[in-house]
Amino acid sequence: MAFKTIRHKGPQSVGLATRHLQNLRRRDFLAGSALVDGRWLAGEAREAVIDPATGEEIAEVGRCAAEDINLAIAAAERSFAAWRELLPSRRGAILRDWASLMLDHSEDLAILVTSEQGKPLAEARHEIAYGAGFLEWFAAEGERAYGETIPSHKPASLVHVRMQPIGIAAAITPWNFPVAMITRKAGAALAAGCPMVVKPAPETPLSALAVARLAEQAGIPPGVFQVLVGNPIELSAPLLRDPRIRALSFTGSTQVGRLLLEGAAETVKKVSLELGGHAPFIVFDDVDLDRAVKGAMAAKFATSGQDCLAANRIYVQRGVYSAFVEAFADAIAQLNVGHGLEPATNIGPMTKLSVAHKCRDQIDDAKKKGARVFSAKQDERLAPNFVLPTLLSDVTENMLIAHEETFGPVAAVLPFDSEEEVIARANASEMGLAAYIYTDGLRRALRVSEQIEYGMVGVNTASFTGPPIPFGGWKQSGLGREGSRHGIEEYMEMKYVCFGDLAA
Ligand code: NAD
């Protein structure tokens, strides 16, 4: 296998994010630290927002305190009655206006995302469109929140089931999709008639606050959509404790998801969780290799690998194993590493240094245990958050990367022999979010997609998300679904009504 040098750029990107932020059309995107009850709060202690590509401070936000959460819950409570009484078509019109404003300001929003999250600008632009899509989808879904009429089991009676908004919802959102993970939750909650309080990740407050500016501009009433930036534990504790918060939606690690589930138990909230993944990407030897390599590139390196759908274990059948590894290595060698605001960049920094450390630990562990490693030499001038795209081949099940999520641009390739074997190995995980199957055999595709224990399966495709699909995982990858007609159900209660004694 040819070991080539991966192209990457040095630290000439210092000051790049600051220059872009100075040129935003909407200067107000950088003002304020929280939107509570229709007012912009400055917050207390200042927190630096960091460009992960350079380590520079690019902005400051204030930290909200637990009392601000209480104010937000009270405002949400006041706003609930009027919001739920609005016609769904009216709520939908406001959500559509919000989506249009996001698209109108897509460039500013994308610059904010890239500056604080690190992803390439083209991917950030895509995230804005993807995020706006959830608002549009749920704008319509609110009008279709049908109940049912059930043929009665009692004489002279009528049986109805109505869907009603559950109450105030809270969202705790991650840094890898700092816009779309907010709109995917808020679109569903608001369409259902529920106010929502959002606590974004501390690494990416600017994107969340800009989305809140546009929500306000779209005419979402005070208290219906609120965002508070601050310490995760301090802010989530009052959200968990408060019985007025009836639904909690979280995207992030399985570890934090478990804590939140436990915390929500006391007030028995409806909890939806989108947690970690450990996606198997299975390549059978009947497949067109080019398509499989393109799919693996997309499934592994989108969002610089910081994606819960990322291919974590690439299982390749023995007959095409060597050819696949060689072609995959060649494709990886074409990736450009650099600041997300540089146009040629395909791979940006890890948003959090801890994720970069985890990647390096997995590479070291695999190397020690006999994996072949393909990567360029780390350039000392790159900020420590960068992990160069790395291919590990001949990975075995005893290596860390084979049983823990990576969340970075490190691709693990493992050989396999039979269909039964690879299904068993793919399913031998406590995670069950996404899986990929590449085969030209129709019956094989049907068999494997049936037997695989994952919530989402891409057959000969690495690109399957979008507003209409039920996004969610099995096992410890989560609870509930987001997007699709099911997403709105996370924010609704079913009410069964029996009208009796109807005989004249
Ligand atoms: P995390 O779970 O710690 O953070 C996600 C969100 O939870 C953030 O808003 C964070 O502020 C909040 N949070 C953290 N600790 C909390 C607590 N004790 N109480 C309440 N809220 C809390 O994730 P991370 O450490 O930033 O990333 C680590 C790993 O999480 C990644 O490597 C990846 O495996 C996973 N992750 C998954 C997704 C996803 O899309 N499913 C997104 C981000 C991270």
Coordinates of C-alpha atoms and ligand atoms in Angstrom, one line a residue:
M1 CA 0.0 0.0 0.0
A2 CA 1.3 3.4 -1.0
F3 CA 1.9 5.8 2.0
K4 CA 1.3 9.3 0.8
T5 CA 1.4 12.7 2.4
I6 CA -1.9 14.2 3.3
R7 CA -2.1 17.8 2.3
H8 CA -2.7 20.1 5.2
K9 CA -2.3 23.8 5.8
G10 CA -0.4 25.5 8.6
P11 CA -1.3 28.2 11.1
Q12 CA -1.8 30.9 8.5
S13 CA -5.5 30.8 9.6
V14 CA -4.8 32.8 12.8
G15 CA -7.3 35.7 12.8
L16 CA -9.4 34.3 10.0
A17 CA -12.5 33.7 12.1
T18 CA -12.3 37.1 13.8
R19 CA -12.1 38.8 10.4
H20 CA -15.1 36.9 9.1
L21 CA -17.1 37.6 12.3
Q22 CA -16.3 41.4 11.9
N23 CA -17.9 41.2 8.5
L24 CA -21.1 39.6 9.5
R25 CA -24.2 41.3 8.0
R26 CA -26.0 40.8 11.3
R27 CA -23.8 42.3 14.0
D28 CA -26.6 41.6 16.5
F29 CA -25.8 37.9 16.2
L30 CA -22.9 38.5 18.5
A31 CA -24.8 40.4 21.1
G32 CA -26.5 39.0 24.2
S33 CA -26.1 35.7 26.1
A34 CA -29.6 34.5 26.5
L35 CA -33.1 35.1 25.2
V36 CA -35.5 34.8 28.2
D37 CA -39.2 36.0 28.1
G38 CA -38.5 38.1 25.0
R39 CA -35.5 39.9 26.6
W40 CA -31.9 39.6 25.8
L41 CA -29.8 39.0 28.9
A42 CA -26.1 39.8 29.2
G43 CA -25.4 36.9 31.6
E44 CA -22.9 37.0 34.5
A45 CA -19.3 35.8 34.3
R46 CA -17.9 36.1 30.8
E47 CA -16.9 32.9 29.0
A48 CA -14.6 32.9 26.0
V49 CA -15.8 31.3 22.7
I50 CA -12.8 29.6 21.1
D51 CA -12.0 28.9 17.4
P52 CA -10.9 25.3 17.7
A53 CA -8.7 25.6 14.6
T54 CA -6.4 28.1 16.2
G55 CA -7.2 28.2 19.9
E56 CA -8.0 31.9 19.6
E57 CA -10.7 33.6 21.6
I58 CA -13.2 34.9 19.0
A59 CA -16.1 36.2 21.2
E60 CA -17.4 36.3 24.7
V61 CA -20.7 35.3 26.1
G62 CA -22.1 35.7 29.6
R63 CA -23.1 32.7 31.7
C64 CA -26.7 32.3 32.8
A65 CA -27.5 31.2 36.3
A66 CA -30.0 28.7 37.7
E67 CA -32.4 31.7 38.5
D68 CA -32.5 32.6 34.8
I69 CA -33.7 29.1 34.1
N70 CA -36.5 29.6 36.6
L71 CA -37.4 32.9 34.9
A72 CA -37.5 31.1 31.6
I73 CA -39.7 28.3 32.9
A74 CA -42.2 30.9 34.3
A75 CA -42.2 32.7 31.0
A76 CA -42.8 29.5 29.1
E77 CA -45.7 28.7 31.4
R78 CA -47.3 32.1 30.8
S79 CA -46.8 31.7 27.0
F80 CA -48.2 28.2 26.8
A81 CA -51.9 28.8 26.8
A82 CA -51.9 31.3 23.9
W83 CA -49.4 29.3 21.8
R84 CA -51.3 26.1 22.1
E85 CA -54.5 27.9 21.2
L86 CA -53.1 29.3 17.9
L87 CA -54.3 27.4 14.9
P88 CA -51.7 24.9 13.8
S89 CA -51.6 26.7 10.4
R90 CA -50.7 29.9 12.2
R91 CA -47.9 28.3 14.2
G92 CA -46.8 26.7 10.9
A93 CA -46.6 30.1 9.2
I94 CA -44.4 31.4 11.9
L95 CA -42.1 28.4 11.7
R96 CA -41.9 28.9 8.0
D97 CA -40.9 32.5 8.4
W98 CA -38.2 31.4 10.9
A99 CA -36.9 28.9 8.3
S100 CA -36.9 31.6 5.5
L101 CA -34.9 33.9 7.8
M102 CA -32.4 31.2 8.4
L103 CA -32.0 30.7 4.7
D104 CA -31.7 34.5 4.1
H105 CA -29.0 34.6 6.7
S106 CA -27.4 31.3 5.8
E107 CA -24.0 32.8 5.1
D108 CA -23.7 34.6 8.5
L109 CA -25.0 31.5 10.3
A110 CA -22.6 29.2 8.5
I111 CA -19.7 31.5 9.4
L112 CA -20.7 31.3 13.1
V113 CA -20.9 27.5 12.9
T114 CA -17.5 27.1 11.3
S115 CA -15.9 29.7 13.6
E116 CA -16.9 28.0 16.8
Q117 CA -17.4 24.4 15.8
G118 CA -14.7 24.0 13.1
K119 CA -16.5 22.2 10.3
P120 CA -15.7 23.3 6.7
L121 CA -17.9 26.2 5.5
A122 CA -19.6 24.2 2.8
E123 CA -20.7 21.7 5.4
A124 CA -21.9 24.5 7.7
R125 CA -24.0 26.0 4.8
H126 CA -25.5 22.5 4.3
E127 CA -26.3 22.4 8.0
I128 CA -28.2 25.6 7.8
A129 CA -30.4 24.3 5.0
Y130 CA -30.8 21.0 6.8
G131 CA -31.8 22.8 10.0
A132 CA -34.2 25.1 8.2
G133 CA -35.8 22.0 6.6
F134 CA -36.9 20.7 10.0
L135 CA -38.8 23.9 10.7
E136 CA -40.5 23.6 7.3
W137 CA -41.3 20.0 7.8
F138 CA -42.8 20.4 11.3
A139 CA -44.7 23.6 10.1
A140 CA -46.8 21.2 8.0
E141 CA -46.7 18.2 10.5
G142 CA -48.4 20.3 13.1
E143 CA -51.5 20.5 10.9
R144 CA -51.4 16.7 10.5
A145 CA -51.3 15.8 14.2
Y146 CA -54.4 13.7 13.8
G147 CA -56.1 11.8 16.5
E148 CA -58.2 8.7 15.9
T149 CA -61.8 7.6 16.1
I150 CA -62.1 4.0 17.3
P151 CA -65.1 1.8 16.7
S152 CA -66.6 1.7 20.2
H153 CA -66.4 -1.4 22.4
K154 CA -69.4 -0.1 24.5
P155 CA -73.0 0.3 23.5
A156 CA -74.3 3.8 22.6
S157 CA -70.9 5.4 22.9
L158 CA -68.2 7.1 20.8
V159 CA -64.5 6.7 21.3
H160 CA -62.0 9.4 20.4
V161 CA -58.3 9.8 20.8
R162 CA -56.9 13.3 20.7
M163 CA -53.3 14.5 20.4
Q164 CA -52.5 17.4 22.7
P165 CA -49.3 19.4 23.5
I166 CA -47.5 17.9 26.4
G167 CA -46.5 21.2 28.0
I168 CA -43.1 22.9 28.4
A169 CA -40.2 21.1 26.7
A170 CA -36.5 21.4 27.4
A171 CA -33.7 20.7 25.0
I172 CA -30.0 20.0 25.7
T173 CA -28.1 20.2 22.5
P174 CA -24.6 19.2 21.2
W175 CA -21.8 21.1 19.5
N176 CA -21.4 18.9 16.4
F177 CA -24.6 20.2 14.7
P178 CA -25.1 23.4 16.7
V179 CA -28.0 24.7 14.5
A180 CA -29.8 21.7 13.2
M181 CA -30.0 19.8 16.5
I182 CA -31.9 22.9 17.9
T183 CA -34.3 23.2 15.0
R184 CA -35.0 19.5 14.8
K185 CA -36.2 19.6 18.4
A186 CA -37.8 23.1 18.4
G187 CA -39.6 22.6 15.1
A188 CA -41.4 19.6 16.5
A189 CA -42.1 21.1 20.0
L190 CA -43.4 24.4 18.7
A191 CA -45.5 22.8 16.0
A192 CA -47.1 20.6 18.6
G193 CA -48.0 23.7 20.6
C194 CA -45.3 23.4 23.3
P195 CA -42.9 26.2 24.4
M196 CA -39.2 25.1 24.5
V197 CA -36.2 26.1 26.6
V198 CA -32.9 25.3 25.0
K199 CA -29.5 24.8 26.7
P200 CA -26.9 24.6 23.9
A201 CA -23.4 23.2 24.3
P202 CA -21.0 25.7 25.9
E203 CA -18.6 25.3 22.9
T204 CA -21.1 26.6 20.4
P205 CA -23.3 29.3 22.0
L206 CA -23.1 31.8 19.1
S207 CA -24.9 29.6 16.6
A208 CA -27.7 29.0 19.1
L209 CA -28.1 32.6 20.0
A210 CA -28.2 33.6 16.3
V211 CA -31.0 31.1 15.7
A212 CA -32.8 32.7 18.7
R213 CA -32.4 36.2 17.1
L214 CA -34.2 34.9 14.0
A215 CA -36.9 33.1 16.0
E216 CA -37.7 36.5 17.7
Q217 CA -37.7 38.2 14.3
A218 CA -40.0 35.6 12.9
G219 CA -42.6 36.6 15.5
I220 CA -42.3 33.7 17.9
P221 CA -43.9 35.2 21.1
P222 CA -41.9 35.8 24.3
G223 CA -41.4 32.6 26.3
V224 CA -42.2 30.2 23.5
F225 CA -38.6 29.7 22.4
Q226 CA -35.8 30.6 24.8
V227 CA -32.1 29.9 24.8
L228 CA -29.8 30.1 27.9
V229 CA -26.1 29.6 27.7
G230 CA -24.0 28.5 30.7
N231 CA -22.7 25.6 32.8
P232 CA -24.4 22.4 31.7
I233 CA -24.8 21.0 35.2
E234 CA -26.0 24.2 36.8
L235 CA -28.5 24.9 34.1
S236 CA -29.8 21.3 33.6
A237 CA -30.4 20.7 37.3
P238 CA -33.4 23.1 37.6
L239 CA -34.7 21.9 34.3
L240 CA -34.7 18.3 35.5
R241 CA -36.2 19.1 38.9
D242 CA -39.0 21.3 37.7
P243 CA -42.3 19.4 37.3
R244 CA -43.6 22.0 34.8
I245 CA -41.0 20.7 32.3
R246 CA -42.9 17.8 30.8
A247 CA -40.6 16.7 28.0
L248 CA -36.8 16.6 27.7
S249 CA -34.9 16.0 24.5
F250 CA -31.2 15.5 24.5
T251 CA -28.5 14.8 21.9
G252 CA -25.0 13.9 23.1
S253 CA -23.1 11.2 24.7
T254 CA -24.7 8.0 26.1
Q255 CA -23.0 8.7 29.4
V256 CA -24.7 12.1 29.9
G257 CA -27.9 10.7 28.4
R258 CA -28.1 8.1 31.2
L259 CA -27.6 10.9 33.8
L260 CA -30.4 12.9 32.3
L261 CA -32.7 9.9 32.1
E262 CA -32.1 9.3 35.8
G263 CA -32.6 13.0 36.7
A264 CA -35.8 13.1 34.7
A265 CA -37.2 10.0 36.5
E266 CA -38.1 12.0 39.7
T267 CA -40.7 14.1 37.8
V268 CA -41.4 11.3 35.2
K269 CA -40.8 13.5 32.1
K270 CA -41.2 12.2 28.6
V271 CA -37.5 11.8 27.5
S272 CA -36.1 11.5 24.0
L273 CA -32.5 10.8 23.6
E274 CA -30.2 10.8 20.6
L275 CA -27.0 9.3 21.9
G276 CA -23.7 7.8 20.7
G277 CA -23.3 5.6 17.7
H278 CA -20.8 2.9 16.6
A279 CA -21.9 2.4 13.1
P280 CA -20.8 -0.8 11.2
F281 CA -20.2 -0.1 7.5
I282 CA -20.3 -3.5 5.7
V283 CA -18.8 -4.0 2.3
F284 CA -19.5 -7.3 0.6
D285 CA -17.3 -8.6 -2.1
D286 CA -20.0 -8.5 -4.8
V287 CA -20.0 -4.7 -4.7
D288 CA -18.7 -2.0 -7.1
L289 CA -15.6 -0.9 -5.2
D290 CA -15.7 2.8 -6.3
R291 CA -19.2 3.2 -4.9
A292 CA -18.2 1.5 -1.6
V293 CA -15.1 3.7 -1.2
K294 CA -17.1 6.9 -2.0
G295 CA -19.7 5.8 0.6
A296 CA -17.0 5.1 3.2
M297 CA -15.4 8.5 2.6
A298 CA -18.8 10.2 3.2
A299 CA -19.8 8.0 6.1
K300 CA -16.5 8.4 7.9
F301 CA -15.3 11.9 7.2
A302 CA -18.4 14.2 7.1
T303 CA -18.2 16.7 9.9
S304 CA -14.6 15.7 10.3
G305 CA -15.8 12.4 11.8
Q306 CA -17.7 14.1 14.6
D307 CA -21.0 12.6 13.7
C308 CA -23.1 10.1 15.5
L309 CA -23.8 8.4 12.1
A310 CA -20.0 8.1 11.4
A311 CA -18.8 4.7 10.2
N312 CA -16.8 3.4 13.1
R313 CA -16.1 -0.1 12.0
I314 CA -15.6 -0.7 8.3
Y315 CA -16.0 -4.4 7.7
V316 CA -14.7 -5.5 4.3
Q317 CA -15.2 -9.0 2.9
R318 CA -11.9 -10.8 2.3
G319 CA -12.3 -11.0 -1.5
V320 CA -12.1 -7.2 -1.9
Y321 CA -10.2 -6.4 1.3
S322 CA -6.8 -5.4 -0.1
A323 CA -8.2 -3.5 -3.1
F324 CA -10.6 -1.6 -0.8
V325 CA -7.9 -0.6 1.7
E326 CA -5.7 0.6 -1.2
A327 CA -8.4 2.6 -2.9
F328 CA -9.6 4.0 0.5
A329 CA -6.1 5.1 1.4
D330 CA -5.8 6.9 -2.0
A331 CA -9.1 8.7 -1.4
I332 CA -8.1 9.7 2.2
A333 CA -4.8 11.1 0.8
Q334 CA -6.8 13.6 -1.2
L335 CA -8.3 15.2 1.9
N336 CA -7.3 18.7 2.8
V337 CA -6.9 19.5 6.5
G338 CA -7.2 23.1 7.6
H339 CA -9.3 25.9 8.9
G340 CA -12.9 25.5 8.0
L341 CA -13.0 29.0 6.6
E342 CA -10.3 28.1 4.0
P343 CA -12.2 27.0 0.8
A344 CA -10.1 23.9 0.1
T345 CA -10.6 22.4 3.6
N346 CA -12.4 19.0 3.9
I347 CA -11.3 18.2 7.4
G348 CA -11.4 20.8 10.2
P349 CA -10.3 20.6 13.9
M350 CA -12.1 18.6 16.6
T351 CA -14.4 21.0 18.4
K352 CA -13.2 19.7 21.8
L353 CA -9.6 18.8 22.7
S354 CA -10.9 15.7 24.6
V355 CA -12.2 14.3 21.3
A356 CA -8.8 14.7 19.7
H357 CA -7.2 13.0 22.7
K358 CA -9.6 10.1 22.3
C359 CA -8.7 9.7 18.6
R360 CA -5.0 9.6 19.4
D361 CA -5.5 7.1 22.2
Q362 CA -7.4 4.8 19.8
I363 CA -4.7 5.1 17.1
D364 CA -1.9 4.4 19.7
D365 CA -3.8 1.4 21.0
A366 CA -4.5 0.0 17.5
K367 CA -0.8 0.5 16.6
K368 CA 0.4 -1.4 19.7
K369 CA -2.0 -4.3 19.0
G370 CA -0.8 -4.7 15.4
A371 CA -3.0 -2.5 13.1
R372 CA -1.4 -1.0 10.0
V373 CA -1.5 2.8 10.3
F374 CA -1.8 5.2 7.3
S375 CA -1.5 8.9 8.0
A376 CA 0.6 11.9 7.4
K377 CA 3.1 13.1 10.0
Q378 CA 1.4 15.5 12.5
D379 CA 2.5 19.0 11.7
E380 CA 3.7 20.7 14.9
R381 CA 2.3 24.0 13.7
L382 CA -1.3 22.7 13.7
A383 CA -3.4 23.4 16.7
P384 CA -3.7 20.4 19.1
N385 CA -7.4 20.0 18.2
F386 CA -6.5 18.7 14.7
V387 CA -6.4 15.0 14.1
L388 CA -5.0 14.1 10.7
P389 CA -7.2 11.7 8.7
T390 CA -5.9 8.3 9.6
L391 CA -6.6 4.8 8.2
L392 CA -6.2 1.8 10.5
S393 CA -6.3 -1.5 8.6
D394 CA -6.2 -5.0 9.9
V395 CA -8.1 -3.8 13.0
T396 CA -9.1 -6.6 15.3
E397 CA -12.0 -6.8 17.8
N398 CA -9.6 -6.5 20.8
M399 CA -8.7 -2.9 19.8
L400 CA -10.3 0.1 21.5
I401 CA -11.6 1.5 18.2
A402 CA -13.5 -1.7 17.6
H403 CA -15.7 -1.2 20.6
E404 CA -15.9 2.5 21.4
E405 CA -17.1 5.4 19.3
T406 CA -14.3 7.5 17.8
F407 CA -16.0 10.8 16.8
G408 CA -13.1 11.9 14.7
P409 CA -11.4 11.3 11.3
V410 CA -9.9 7.9 12.1
A411 CA -11.1 5.0 9.9
A412 CA -10.9 1.4 11.2
V413 CA -11.0 -1.4 8.6
L414 CA -11.6 -5.0 9.6
P415 CA -11.7 -8.0 7.3
F416 CA -14.5 -10.6 7.5
D417 CA -15.4 -13.9 5.7
S418 CA -19.1 -14.7 5.9
E419 CA -22.5 -12.9 6.0
E420 CA -23.4 -14.6 9.3
E421 CA -20.1 -13.7 10.9
V422 CA -20.4 -10.0 10.0
I423 CA -24.0 -9.7 11.1
A424 CA -23.0 -11.1 14.5
R425 CA -19.9 -8.8 14.8
A426 CA -21.9 -5.7 13.7
N427 CA -24.6 -6.5 16.3
A428 CA -22.1 -7.2 19.1
S429 CA -22.4 -3.6 20.4
E430 CA -24.5 -1.8 23.0
M431 CA -25.0 0.9 20.4
G432 CA -27.6 0.7 17.7
L433 CA -27.9 4.0 15.8
A434 CA -26.9 3.6 12.2
A435 CA -25.5 0.9 9.9
Y436 CA -24.4 0.8 6.3
I437 CA -24.6 -2.2 3.9
Y438 CA -22.9 -2.2 0.5
T439 CA -23.8 -5.1 -1.7
D440 CA -25.2 -5.6 -5.2
G441 CA -27.2 -8.6 -4.1
L442 CA -30.8 -7.8 -3.6
R443 CA -31.7 -10.7 -1.4
R444 CA -28.5 -10.2 0.7
A445 CA -29.5 -6.5 1.2
L446 CA -32.9 -7.6 2.4
R447 CA -31.6 -10.3 4.7
V448 CA -28.9 -8.2 6.3
S449 CA -31.0 -5.1 6.7
E450 CA -33.6 -7.3 8.5
Q451 CA -31.2 -8.9 10.9
I452 CA -29.1 -5.8 11.8
E453 CA -30.0 -4.3 15.2
Y454 CA -29.9 -0.6 14.3
G455 CA -32.4 2.2 14.1
M456 CA -31.3 3.5 10.7
V457 CA -29.8 1.5 7.8
G458 CA -28.3 2.8 4.6
V459 CA -28.2 0.2 1.8
N460 CA -25.7 1.3 -0.8
T461 CA -25.9 4.9 0.4
A462 CA -24.1 6.9 3.0
S463 CA -26.5 9.8 2.9
F464 CA -30.0 9.2 4.3
T465 CA -30.9 11.8 6.8
G466 CA -33.4 14.6 6.3
P467 CA -36.6 15.9 7.9
P468 CA -38.9 13.1 6.6
I469 CA -37.0 10.1 8.2
P470 CA -37.4 8.8 11.8
F471 CA -34.0 9.6 13.2
G472 CA -33.1 7.5 16.3
G473 CA -31.4 4.5 17.7
W474 CA -31.9 1.1 19.3
K475 CA -30.3 -0.1 22.5
Q476 CA -28.1 2.5 24.3
S477 CA -28.1 4.8 21.3
G478 CA -31.3 6.4 22.5
L479 CA -35.0 6.6 23.0
G480 CA -37.7 8.1 20.7
R481 CA -37.4 9.5 17.2
E482 CA -36.7 12.9 15.8
G483 CA -37.9 14.2 12.4
S484 CA -40.6 12.4 10.4
R485 CA -44.2 12.2 11.4
H486 CA -43.1 10.5 14.6
G487 CA -40.9 13.4 15.8
I488 CA -43.9 15.5 16.9
E489 CA -45.2 12.7 19.1
E490 CA -42.3 13.3 21.5
Y491 CA -44.1 16.5 22.4
M492 CA -47.7 15.3 22.5
E493 CA -49.9 13.4 24.9
M494 CA -52.6 11.1 23.8
K495 CA -56.0 11.7 25.3
Y496 CA -58.7 9.0 25.1
V497 CA -62.2 10.3 25.4
C498 CA -65.2 8.1 25.7
F499 CA -68.7 9.7 25.1
G500 CA -71.2 7.3 26.7
D501 CA -75.0 7.1 27.1
L502 CA -75.7 8.4 23.6
A503 CA -78.9 6.4 23.0
A504 CA -81.8 8.8 22.3
Ligands
NAD1 P1 -21.8 15.6 26.0 O1 -22.8 14.5 26.1 O2 -20.9 15.8 27.3 O3 -22.4 17.0 25.6 C1 -23.6 17.1 24.9 C2 -24.5 18.2 25.6 O4 -24.7 17.8 27.0 C3 -23.9 19.6 25.7 O5 -24.9 20.5 25.7 C4 -23.3 19.6 27.1 O6 -23.2 20.9 27.6 C5 -24.3 18.8 27.9 N1 -23.9 18.2 29.1 C6 -22.7 17.6 29.4 N2 -22.6 17.2 30.6 C7 -23.9 17.4 31.2 C8 -24.5 17.1 32.5 N3 -23.8 16.5 33.4 N4 -25.7 17.5 32.7 C9 -26.4 18.1 31.7 N5 -25.9 18.4 30.5 C10 -24.7 18.1 30.2 O7 -20.8 15.2 24.9 P2 -19.3 15.7 24.8 O8 -18.4 15.3 25.9 O9 -19.3 17.1 24.4 O10 -18.8 14.8 23.6 C11 -18.3 13.5 23.9 C12 -18.9 12.4 23.1 O11 -20.4 12.5 23.1 C13 -18.5 12.4 21.7 O12 -17.3 11.9 21.5 C14 -19.7 11.6 21.1 O13 -19.4 10.2 21.3 C15 -20.9 12.0 21.9 N6 -21.7 13.0 21.2 C16 -22.7 12.6 20.4 C17 -23.4 13.5 19.7 C18 -24.6 13.0 18.8 O14 -24.8 13.6 17.8 N7 -25.3 11.9 19.2 C19 -23.2 14.8 19.8 C20 -22.1 15.3 20.6 C21 -21.4 14.3 21.3

